[in-house]
XYZ file of N, CA, C and O in Angstrom:
704
model
N 165.211 125.824 241.800
C 165.811 126.048 240.510
C 166.318 124.792 239.839
O 166.783 124.885 238.722
N 166.227 123.638 240.429
C 166.708 122.448 239.745
C 165.857 122.101 238.527
O 166.359 121.520 237.577
N 164.584 122.439 238.507
C 163.731 122.086 237.367
C 164.162 122.789 236.086
O 164.258 122.159 235.032
N 164.457 124.106 236.057
C 164.899 124.736 234.811
C 166.226 124.177 234.299
O 166.443 124.108 233.098
N 167.089 123.762 235.192
C 168.369 123.202 234.756
C 168.136 121.857 234.064
O 168.792 121.533 233.079
N 167.182 121.070 234.573
C 166.870 119.791 233.942
C 166.331 120.007 232.524
O 166.546 119.192 231.648
N 165.611 121.092 232.317
C 165.094 121.388 230.972
C 166.168 121.991 230.078
O 166.164 121.794 228.866
N 167.061 122.742 230.657
C 168.100 123.423 229.901
C 169.170 122.454 229.391
O 169.670 122.612 228.281
N 169.496 121.451 230.169
C 170.553 120.524 229.807
C 170.252 119.755 228.510
O 171.099 119.718 227.607
N 169.059 119.163 228.319
C 168.795 118.480 227.033
C 168.764 119.451 225.845
O 169.234 119.124 224.754
N 168.239 120.646 226.062
C 168.205 121.628 224.974
C 169.616 122.035 224.567
O 169.930 122.148 223.379
N 170.473 122.254 225.542
C 171.857 122.623 225.266
C 172.595 121.481 224.578
O 173.348 121.704 223.621
N 172.363 120.267 225.013
C 172.994 119.100 224.385
C 172.547 118.957 222.931
O 173.355 118.686 222.035
N 171.248 119.132 222.688
C 170.716 119.037 221.332
C 171.312 120.113 220.429
O 171.691 119.841 219.285
N 171.406 121.338 220.923
C 171.992 122.428 220.120
C 173.443 122.142 219.773
O 173.874 122.372 218.642
N 174.201 121.640 220.726
C 175.609 121.315 220.461
C 175.732 120.186 219.445
O 176.596 120.224 218.566
N 174.859 119.179 219.549
C 174.898 118.067 218.600
C 174.560 118.552 217.193
O 175.184 118.138 216.207
N 173.549 119.427 217.088
C 173.192 119.960 215.770
C 174.310 120.814 215.194
O 174.599 120.749 213.994
N 174.933 121.614 216.022
C 176.031 122.464 215.560
C 177.208 121.609 215.108
O 177.805 121.863 214.063
N 177.540 120.586 215.876
C 178.649 119.702 215.503
C 178.321 118.935 214.223
O 179.178 118.747 213.360
N 177.087 118.508 214.090
C 176.685 117.790 212.882
C 176.712 118.673 211.653
O 177.103 118.252 210.571
N 176.296 119.917 211.808
C 176.285 120.843 210.672
C 177.698 121.167 210.214
O 177.970 121.250 209.020
N 178.623 121.331 211.158
C 179.993 121.634 210.746
C 180.680 120.408 210.189
O 181.544 120.510 209.330
N 180.280 119.230 210.641
C 180.872 117.999 210.111
C 180.395 117.732 208.697
O 181.104 117.141 207.902
N 179.171 118.181 208.367
C 178.641 117.971 207.022
C 179.262 118.907 206.021
O 179.256 118.647 204.840
N 179.763 120.042 206.466
C 180.391 120.986 205.551
C 181.674 120.386 205.033
O 182.390 119.674 205.724
N 181.979 120.653 203.809
C 183.194 120.079 203.243
C 183.533 120.768 201.956
O 183.094 121.881 201.675
N 184.335 120.089 201.156
C 184.733 120.644 199.862
C 183.535 120.713 198.941
O 182.667 119.869 198.959
N 183.512 121.751 198.123
C 182.436 121.897 197.154
C 182.625 120.958 195.967
O 181.732 120.793 195.159
N 183.786 120.325 195.865
C 184.060 119.437 194.743
C 183.224 118.169 194.798
O 183.003 117.523 193.782
N 182.744 117.790 195.965
C 182.021 116.533 196.105
C 180.515 116.700 195.957
O 179.768 115.775 196.213
N 180.039 117.865 195.535
C 178.599 118.111 195.429
C 177.919 117.199 194.428
O 176.807 116.737 194.645
N 178.566 116.918 193.314
C 177.931 116.102 192.283
C 177.705 114.677 192.772
O 176.681 114.075 192.489
N 178.644 114.145 193.522
C 178.499 112.779 193.996
C 177.507 112.693 195.152
O 176.880 111.670 195.358
N 177.357 113.771 195.909
C 176.498 113.734 197.087
C 175.047 114.076 196.775
O 174.179 113.819 197.576
N 174.784 114.675 195.625
C 173.414 115.088 195.334
C 172.533 113.880 195.070
O 172.988 112.879 194.515
N 171.261 113.954 195.455
C 170.367 112.816 195.243
C 170.045 112.564 193.776
O 169.609 111.498 193.429
N 170.255 113.551 192.925
C 169.998 113.347 191.500
C 171.322 113.262 190.757
O 171.566 113.969 189.798
N 172.189 112.421 191.248
C 173.487 112.233 190.598
C 173.277 111.672 189.201
O 172.204 111.198 188.850
N 174.321 111.712 188.410
C 174.190 111.318 187.002
C 173.722 109.873 186.842
O 173.013 109.559 185.903
N 174.098 108.995 187.773
C 173.656 107.604 187.657
C 172.139 107.505 187.781
O 171.497 106.748 187.053
N 171.541 108.281 188.682
C 170.087 108.248 188.838
C 169.414 108.858 187.617
O 168.401 108.365 187.145
N 169.970 109.955 187.111
C 169.397 110.563 185.914
C 169.440 109.579 184.754
O 168.543 109.501 183.956
N 170.530 108.813 184.660
C 170.646 107.814 183.612
C 169.580 106.737 183.772
O 169.001 106.288 182.812
N 169.327 106.358 185.021
C 168.400 105.273 185.297
C 166.967 105.617 184.893
O 166.232 104.773 184.403
N 166.550 106.862 185.083
C 165.174 107.262 184.810
C 165.023 108.099 183.542
O 163.992 108.700 183.333
N 166.025 108.137 182.703
C 165.988 108.987 181.512
C 164.852 108.598 180.570
O 164.117 109.464 180.088
N 164.672 107.317 180.309
C 163.614 106.887 179.391
C 162.238 107.184 179.959
O 161.341 107.618 179.244
N 162.067 106.955 181.252
C 160.774 107.211 181.891
C 160.421 108.683 181.815
O 159.292 109.052 181.478
N 161.378 109.529 182.117
C 161.137 110.976 182.057
C 160.881 111.424 180.627
O 160.033 112.277 180.372
N 161.628 110.856 179.696
C 161.425 111.190 178.284
C 160.007 110.838 177.853
O 159.318 111.641 177.231
N 159.561 109.632 178.202
C 158.224 109.182 177.810
C 157.159 110.079 178.432
O 156.188 110.465 177.762
N 157.331 110.446 179.695
C 156.338 111.299 180.364
C 156.271 112.684 179.718
O 155.181 113.180 179.409
N 157.414 113.307 179.508
C 157.428 114.652 178.923
C 156.952 114.653 177.478
O 156.159 115.505 177.075
N 157.416 113.703 176.690
C 156.987 113.638 175.287
C 155.500 113.290 175.194
O 154.790 113.801 174.323
N 155.012 112.451 176.094
C 153.589 112.100 176.106
C 152.706 113.293 176.429
O 151.640 113.477 175.823
N 153.135 114.118 177.390
C 152.374 115.329 177.707
C 152.375 116.303 176.534
O 151.357 116.926 176.233
N 153.523 116.444 175.886
C 153.599 117.334 174.721
C 152.699 116.830 173.600
O 151.983 117.609 172.960
N 152.705 115.520 173.379
C 151.867 114.940 172.321
C 150.389 115.105 172.644
O 149.586 115.442 171.766
N 150.023 114.890 173.900
C 148.625 115.028 174.302
C 148.123 116.447 174.157
O 147.016 116.687 173.661
N 148.930 117.410 174.599
C 148.535 118.819 174.481
C 148.423 119.231 173.023
O 147.478 119.932 172.636
N 149.355 118.800 172.209
C 149.333 119.144 170.789
C 148.102 118.570 170.106
O 147.416 119.275 169.362
N 147.820 117.317 170.383
C 146.675 116.698 169.724
C 145.359 117.313 170.200
O 144.494 117.650 169.392
N 145.220 117.471 171.514
C 143.950 117.928 172.080
C 143.617 119.377 171.698
O 142.478 119.679 171.364
N 144.608 120.281 171.792
C 144.302 121.696 171.640
C 144.859 122.354 170.380
O 144.615 123.531 170.144
N 145.605 121.589 169.563
C 146.102 122.170 168.310
C 145.597 121.364 167.109
O 144.931 121.911 166.228
N 145.889 120.075 167.077
C 145.577 119.266 165.895
C 144.071 119.058 165.727
O 143.534 119.258 164.627
N 143.381 118.653 166.798
C 141.932 118.418 166.684
C 141.173 119.682 166.263
O 140.373 119.628 165.319
N 141.400 120.831 166.899
C 140.686 122.037 166.438
C 141.087 122.447 165.020
O 140.260 122.944 164.258
N 142.342 122.237 164.664
C 142.814 122.577 163.319
C 142.081 121.730 162.281
O 141.607 122.247 161.273
N 141.972 120.434 162.546
C 141.262 119.552 161.615
C 139.765 119.859 161.567
O 139.122 119.657 160.543
N 139.214 120.335 162.684
C 137.782 120.655 162.744
C 137.479 122.031 162.150
O 136.320 122.423 162.057
N 138.520 122.768 161.765
C 138.315 124.077 161.154
C 138.071 125.198 162.152
O 137.574 126.262 161.774
N 138.438 125.004 163.409
C 138.210 126.020 164.444
C 139.104 127.246 164.275
O 138.811 128.302 164.816
N 140.196 127.129 163.549
C 141.125 128.245 163.388
C 140.789 129.120 162.182
O 141.403 130.159 161.989
N 139.831 128.715 161.387
C 139.482 129.484 160.199
C 138.769 130.771 160.597
O 138.038 130.823 161.583
N 138.958 131.783 159.802
C 138.328 133.071 160.060
C 136.810 132.929 160.050
O 136.237 132.337 159.138
N 136.177 133.453 161.094
C 134.734 133.408 161.200
C 134.184 132.158 161.869
O 132.969 132.036 162.051
N 135.031 131.230 162.261
C 134.561 129.994 162.895
C 134.091 130.291 164.316
O 134.620 131.182 164.991
N 133.080 129.545 164.758
C 132.587 129.696 166.123
C 133.665 129.251 167.109
O 134.256 128.185 166.958
N 133.929 130.077 168.117
C 134.923 129.740 169.137
C 136.350 129.858 168.663
O 137.253 129.304 169.273
N 136.573 130.602 167.584
C 137.917 130.719 167.017
C 138.896 131.344 167.993
O 139.997 130.837 168.195
N 138.497 132.430 168.627
C 139.406 133.146 169.525
C 139.814 132.253 170.703
O 140.997 132.171 171.051
N 138.864 131.570 171.295
C 139.163 130.676 172.426
C 140.057 129.530 171.960
O 141.013 129.160 172.654
N 139.767 128.983 170.793
C 140.580 127.891 170.267
C 142.015 128.343 170.011
O 142.964 127.595 170.281
N 142.186 129.573 169.504
C 143.536 130.087 169.260
C 144.294 130.333 170.553
O 145.503 130.063 170.640
N 143.614 130.830 171.576
C 144.271 131.055 172.871
C 144.702 129.720 173.473
O 145.833 129.574 173.950
N 143.805 128.748 173.434
C 144.146 127.423 173.950
C 145.297 126.806 173.160
O 146.194 126.187 173.724
N 145.270 126.982 171.854
C 146.338 126.445 171.014
C 147.669 127.117 171.324
O 148.711 126.461 171.340
N 147.634 128.417 171.576
C 148.866 129.118 171.939
C 149.439 128.612 173.254
O 150.645 128.384 173.375
N 148.570 128.436 174.244
C 149.017 127.883 175.527
C 149.540 126.459 175.359
O 150.574 126.094 175.919
N 148.812 125.666 174.605
C 149.231 124.285 174.377
C 150.556 124.234 173.613
O 151.403 123.380 173.884
N 150.745 125.147 172.679
C 151.997 125.195 171.934
C 153.178 125.538 172.824
O 154.247 124.931 172.722
N 152.973 126.498 173.713
C 154.031 126.855 174.657
C 154.339 125.681 175.573
O 155.495 125.355 175.834
N 153.291 125.043 176.074
C 153.463 123.886 176.941
C 154.185 122.754 176.212
O 155.117 122.146 176.742
N 153.769 122.468 174.983
C 154.378 121.383 174.210
C 155.851 121.678 173.935
O 156.694 120.775 174.046
N 156.166 122.909 173.608
C 157.568 123.281 173.377
C 158.383 123.054 174.642
O 159.467 122.467 174.603
N 157.846 123.482 175.790
C 158.522 123.311 177.074
C 158.753 121.835 177.372
O 159.847 121.427 177.764
N 157.747 121.001 177.183
C 157.873 119.569 177.480
C 158.792 118.875 176.478
O 159.511 117.941 176.834
N 158.796 119.311 175.216
C 159.696 118.715 174.230
C 161.151 119.050 174.538
O 162.036 118.216 174.353
N 161.404 120.258 175.005
C 162.768 120.624 175.412
C 163.199 119.769 176.598
O 164.332 119.304 176.661
N 162.279 119.565 177.558
C 162.588 118.718 178.711
C 162.832 117.271 178.261
O 163.756 116.612 178.750
N 162.034 116.781 177.336
C 162.220 115.421 176.817
C 163.559 115.294 176.105
O 164.244 114.270 176.220
N 163.941 116.337 175.406
C 165.232 116.335 174.726
C 166.381 116.257 175.731
O 167.347 115.523 175.529
N 166.258 117.009 176.831
C 167.272 116.943 177.897
C 167.276 115.559 178.551
O 168.335 115.040 178.890
N 166.093 114.968 178.734
C 166.014 113.629 179.310
C 166.672 112.607 178.399
O 167.303 111.660 178.881
N 166.510 112.771 177.111
C 167.075 111.821 176.155
C 168.597 111.795 176.220
O 169.212 110.766 175.924
N 169.202 112.890 176.634
C 170.659 112.939 176.743
C 171.177 111.977 177.808
O 172.337 111.593 177.778
N 170.323 111.579 178.751
C 170.741 110.672 179.815
C 170.781 109.215 179.397
O 171.283 108.372 180.135
N 170.278 108.873 178.245
C 170.270 107.499 177.758
C 170.945 107.471 176.394
O 170.521 108.182 175.479
N 171.985 106.669 176.218
C 172.727 106.688 174.946
C 171.874 106.365 173.722
O 172.016 107.001 172.682
N 170.971 105.394 173.838
C 170.137 105.017 172.693
C 169.172 106.136 172.340
O 168.996 106.471 171.165
N 168.541 106.713 173.361
C 167.619 107.828 173.122
C 168.353 109.041 172.576
O 167.829 109.753 171.714
N 169.543 109.302 173.093
C 170.303 110.467 172.646
C 170.576 110.392 171.144
O 170.453 111.393 170.436
N 170.918 109.208 170.664
C 171.171 109.042 169.228
C 169.902 109.223 168.415
O 169.921 109.775 167.322
N 168.787 108.753 168.948
C 167.525 108.823 168.207
C 166.942 110.232 168.181
O 166.342 110.652 167.194
N 167.112 110.973 169.270
C 166.479 112.283 169.402
C 167.382 113.418 168.914
O 166.891 114.481 168.551
N 168.670 113.190 168.850
C 169.609 114.250 168.449
C 169.241 114.945 167.142
O 169.291 116.180 167.063
N 168.839 114.226 166.098
C 168.478 114.922 164.856
C 167.219 115.787 164.976
O 166.970 116.634 164.132
N 166.426 115.572 166.015
C 165.165 116.297 166.154
C 165.295 117.620 166.899
O 164.337 118.383 166.945
N 166.450 117.901 167.485
C 166.575 119.118 168.291
C 166.362 120.371 167.455
O 165.804 121.350 167.944
N 166.780 120.364 166.210
C 166.554 121.535 165.350
C 165.061 121.744 165.105
O 164.564 122.873 165.125
N 164.327 120.648 164.906
C 162.881 120.750 164.714
C 162.175 121.238 165.961
O 161.229 122.022 165.891
N 162.643 120.779 167.120
C 162.051 121.230 168.389
C 162.338 122.709 168.599
O 161.460 123.468 169.011
N 163.562 123.135 168.304
C 163.909 124.550 168.440
C 163.100 125.425 167.485
O 162.804 126.573 167.792
N 162.740 124.875 166.342
C 161.941 125.630 165.374
C 160.524 125.890 165.885
O 159.848 126.803 165.409
N 160.068 125.111 166.846
C 158.722 125.302 167.400
C 158.632 126.487 168.347
O 157.541 126.868 168.745
N 159.759 127.063 168.702
C 159.773 128.134 169.697
C 158.858 129.298 169.324
O 158.145 129.831 170.163
N 158.848 129.706 168.081
C 158.052 130.858 167.660
C 156.633 130.487 167.234
O 155.807 131.369 166.998
N 156.349 129.207 167.129
C 155.043 128.804 166.625
C 153.874 129.153 167.544
O 152.802 129.495 167.041
N 154.010 129.094 168.881
C 152.863 129.492 169.711
C 152.413 130.934 169.464
O 151.217 131.214 169.406
N 153.370 131.839 169.285
C 152.984 133.229 169.015
C 152.332 133.357 167.639
O 151.410 134.149 167.452
N 152.778 132.549 166.685
C 152.150 132.558 165.364
C 150.720 132.019 165.443
O 149.830 132.527 164.766
N 150.517 131.003 166.285
C 149.160 130.476 166.477
C 148.250 131.542 167.082
O 147.113 131.705 166.680
N 148.759 132.258 168.076
C 147.951 133.300 168.713
C 147.586 134.404 167.729
O 146.542 135.030 167.848
N 148.495 134.656 166.759
C 148.232 135.693 165.757
C 147.312 135.202 164.651
O 146.883 135.975 163.819
N 147.028 133.908 164.636
C 146.085 133.380 163.654
C 146.705 132.625 162.499
O 146.004 132.226 161.580
N 148.011 132.392 162.507
C 148.657 131.633 161.438
C 148.390 130.146 161.690
O 149.042 129.509 162.514
N 147.417 129.593 160.984
C 146.982 128.224 161.253
C 147.836 127.168 160.561
O 147.685 125.983 160.838
N 148.734 127.569 159.704
C 149.557 126.590 158.995
C 150.571 125.924 159.922
O 151.107 124.869 159.586
N 150.817 126.518 161.087
C 151.810 125.963 162.000
C 151.306 124.734 162.746
O 152.092 123.994 163.324
N 150.011 124.491 162.730
C 149.463 123.323 163.420
C 150.038 122.037 162.839
O 150.333 121.092 163.568
N 150.231 122.009 161.548
C 150.828 120.840 160.907
C 152.278 120.636 161.327
O 152.741 119.503 161.463
N 153.008 121.738 161.553
C 154.401 121.630 161.982
C 154.491 120.995 163.372
O 155.363 120.155 163.627
N 153.595 121.396 164.261
C 153.564 120.782 165.592
C 153.299 119.286 165.472
O 153.970 118.480 166.108
N 152.321 118.932 164.680
C 151.959 117.527 164.514
C 153.130 116.732 163.954
O 153.417 115.621 164.413
N 153.836 117.285 162.971
C 154.974 116.593 162.378
C 156.090 116.348 163.392
O 156.641 115.249 163.473
N 156.432 117.374 164.175
C 157.517 117.228 165.155
C 157.128 116.222 166.233
O 157.946 115.387 166.638
N 155.890 116.275 166.692
C 155.433 115.317 167.703
C 155.540 113.894 167.165
O 156.018 112.986 167.857
N 155.120 113.692 165.936
C 155.204 112.347 165.347
C 156.649 111.887 165.192
O 156.956 110.706 165.379
N 157.555 112.799 164.870
C 158.969 112.445 164.761
C 159.541 112.053 166.121
O 160.314 111.093 166.219
N 159.163 112.779 167.161
C 159.630 112.458 168.509
C 159.077 111.102 168.946
O 159.794 110.285 169.531
N 157.807 110.851 168.648
C 157.210 109.553 168.990
C 157.942 108.413 168.268
O 158.239 107.378 168.875
N 158.234 108.609 166.990
C 158.941 107.584 166.219
C 160.356 107.366 166.754
O 160.832 106.225 166.827
N 161.034 108.448 167.119
C 162.387 108.329 167.663
C 162.364 107.572 168.989
O 163.225 106.722 169.239
N 161.395 107.885 169.835
C 161.274 107.164 171.101
C 160.984 105.690 170.886
O 161.547 104.828 171.552
N 160.112 105.392 169.936
C 159.759 103.997 169.645
C 160.970 103.232 169.146
O 161.193 102.082 169.532
N 161.784 103.860 168.303
C 162.969 103.188 167.770
C 164.019 102.953 168.853
O 164.842 102.055 168.729
N 163.965 103.757 169.929
C 164.927 103.599 171.023
C 164.367 102.754 172.162
O 164.990 102.617 173.198
N 163.175 102.204 171.973
C 162.597 101.352 173.000
C 161.819 102.095 174.065
O 161.569 101.570 175.136
N 161.452 103.346 173.791
C 160.680 104.147 174.739
C 159.445 104.662 174.018
O 159.432 105.785 173.516
N 158.415 103.823 173.963
C 157.215 104.183 173.217
C 156.443 105.283 173.939
O 156.145 105.179 175.123
N 156.128 106.334 173.204
C 155.442 107.504 173.751
C 153.945 107.378 173.478
O 153.538 107.164 172.343
N 153.141 107.515 174.532
C 151.689 107.535 174.388
C 151.188 108.913 174.804
O 151.726 109.525 175.724
N 150.173 109.377 174.129
C 149.632 110.708 174.402
C 148.982 110.760 175.774
O 148.208 109.874 176.135
N 149.297 111.817 176.512
C 148.693 112.079 177.816
C 148.196 113.516 177.782
O 149.006 114.435 177.692
N 146.912 113.710 177.864
C 146.362 115.061 177.816
C 146.603 115.726 179.174
O 146.136 115.229 180.199
N 147.343 116.838 179.191
C 147.594 117.518 180.456
C 146.355 118.274 180.937
O 145.480 118.620 180.142
N 146.323 118.538 182.220
C 145.212 119.310 182.781
C 145.406 120.780 182.426
O 146.496 121.206 182.029
N 144.364 121.538 182.594
C 144.443 122.981 182.318
C 145.451 123.632 183.258
O 146.164 124.552 182.857
N 145.520 123.161 184.494
C 146.468 123.710 185.456
C 147.909 123.474 184.983
O 148.764 124.339 185.146
N 148.170 122.304 184.412
C 149.511 122.029 183.896
C 149.825 122.938 182.717
O 150.962 123.374 182.570
N 148.847 123.210 181.891
C 149.069 124.092 180.741
C 149.445 125.495 181.172
O 150.336 126.113 180.610
N 148.755 126.020 182.149
C 148.971 127.403 182.546
C 150.163 127.574 183.450
O 150.630 128.701 183.627
N 150.703 126.488 184.019
C 151.836 126.628 184.936
C 153.169 126.629 184.223
O 154.177 126.957 184.814
N 153.216 126.251 182.953
C 154.512 126.189 182.268
C 154.929 127.495 181.681
O 154.315 128.429 181.481
């Protein structure tokens, strides 16, 4: 019976060490903000990068699946591929709205960006209903998306965070 005891002793020691470590890590809930890996200092550090990424994805989706088909006349009644173009535009509109809201939240982490993007939040909020209007066939909203995207790009540029269009994958569009 000495062999099972030799195996049991390290297992028992490990369990006690884990239990002691787990209870030592427990503490006041007040220190959660300082202990989290995404503390405010880190969010501040990457705010411009996150803003550029989110705004770039929104700009890419808007241009690829809303503005280009709109300019090509794909949304007009009787156009070839109209239904598919409208569905894609609706998905892209939802995705762009989601990414613009995220970019707006990212901008709050940088004082310069926050000042530049703050006036645009009303315009971004106005885009909320536009994807459903696109799906219903209201093609006049494509210009509104383009205008808001251009305003966000200009605001980022003025704050030192130049936004470049990044076309998202279809998987990214459908996951938002």
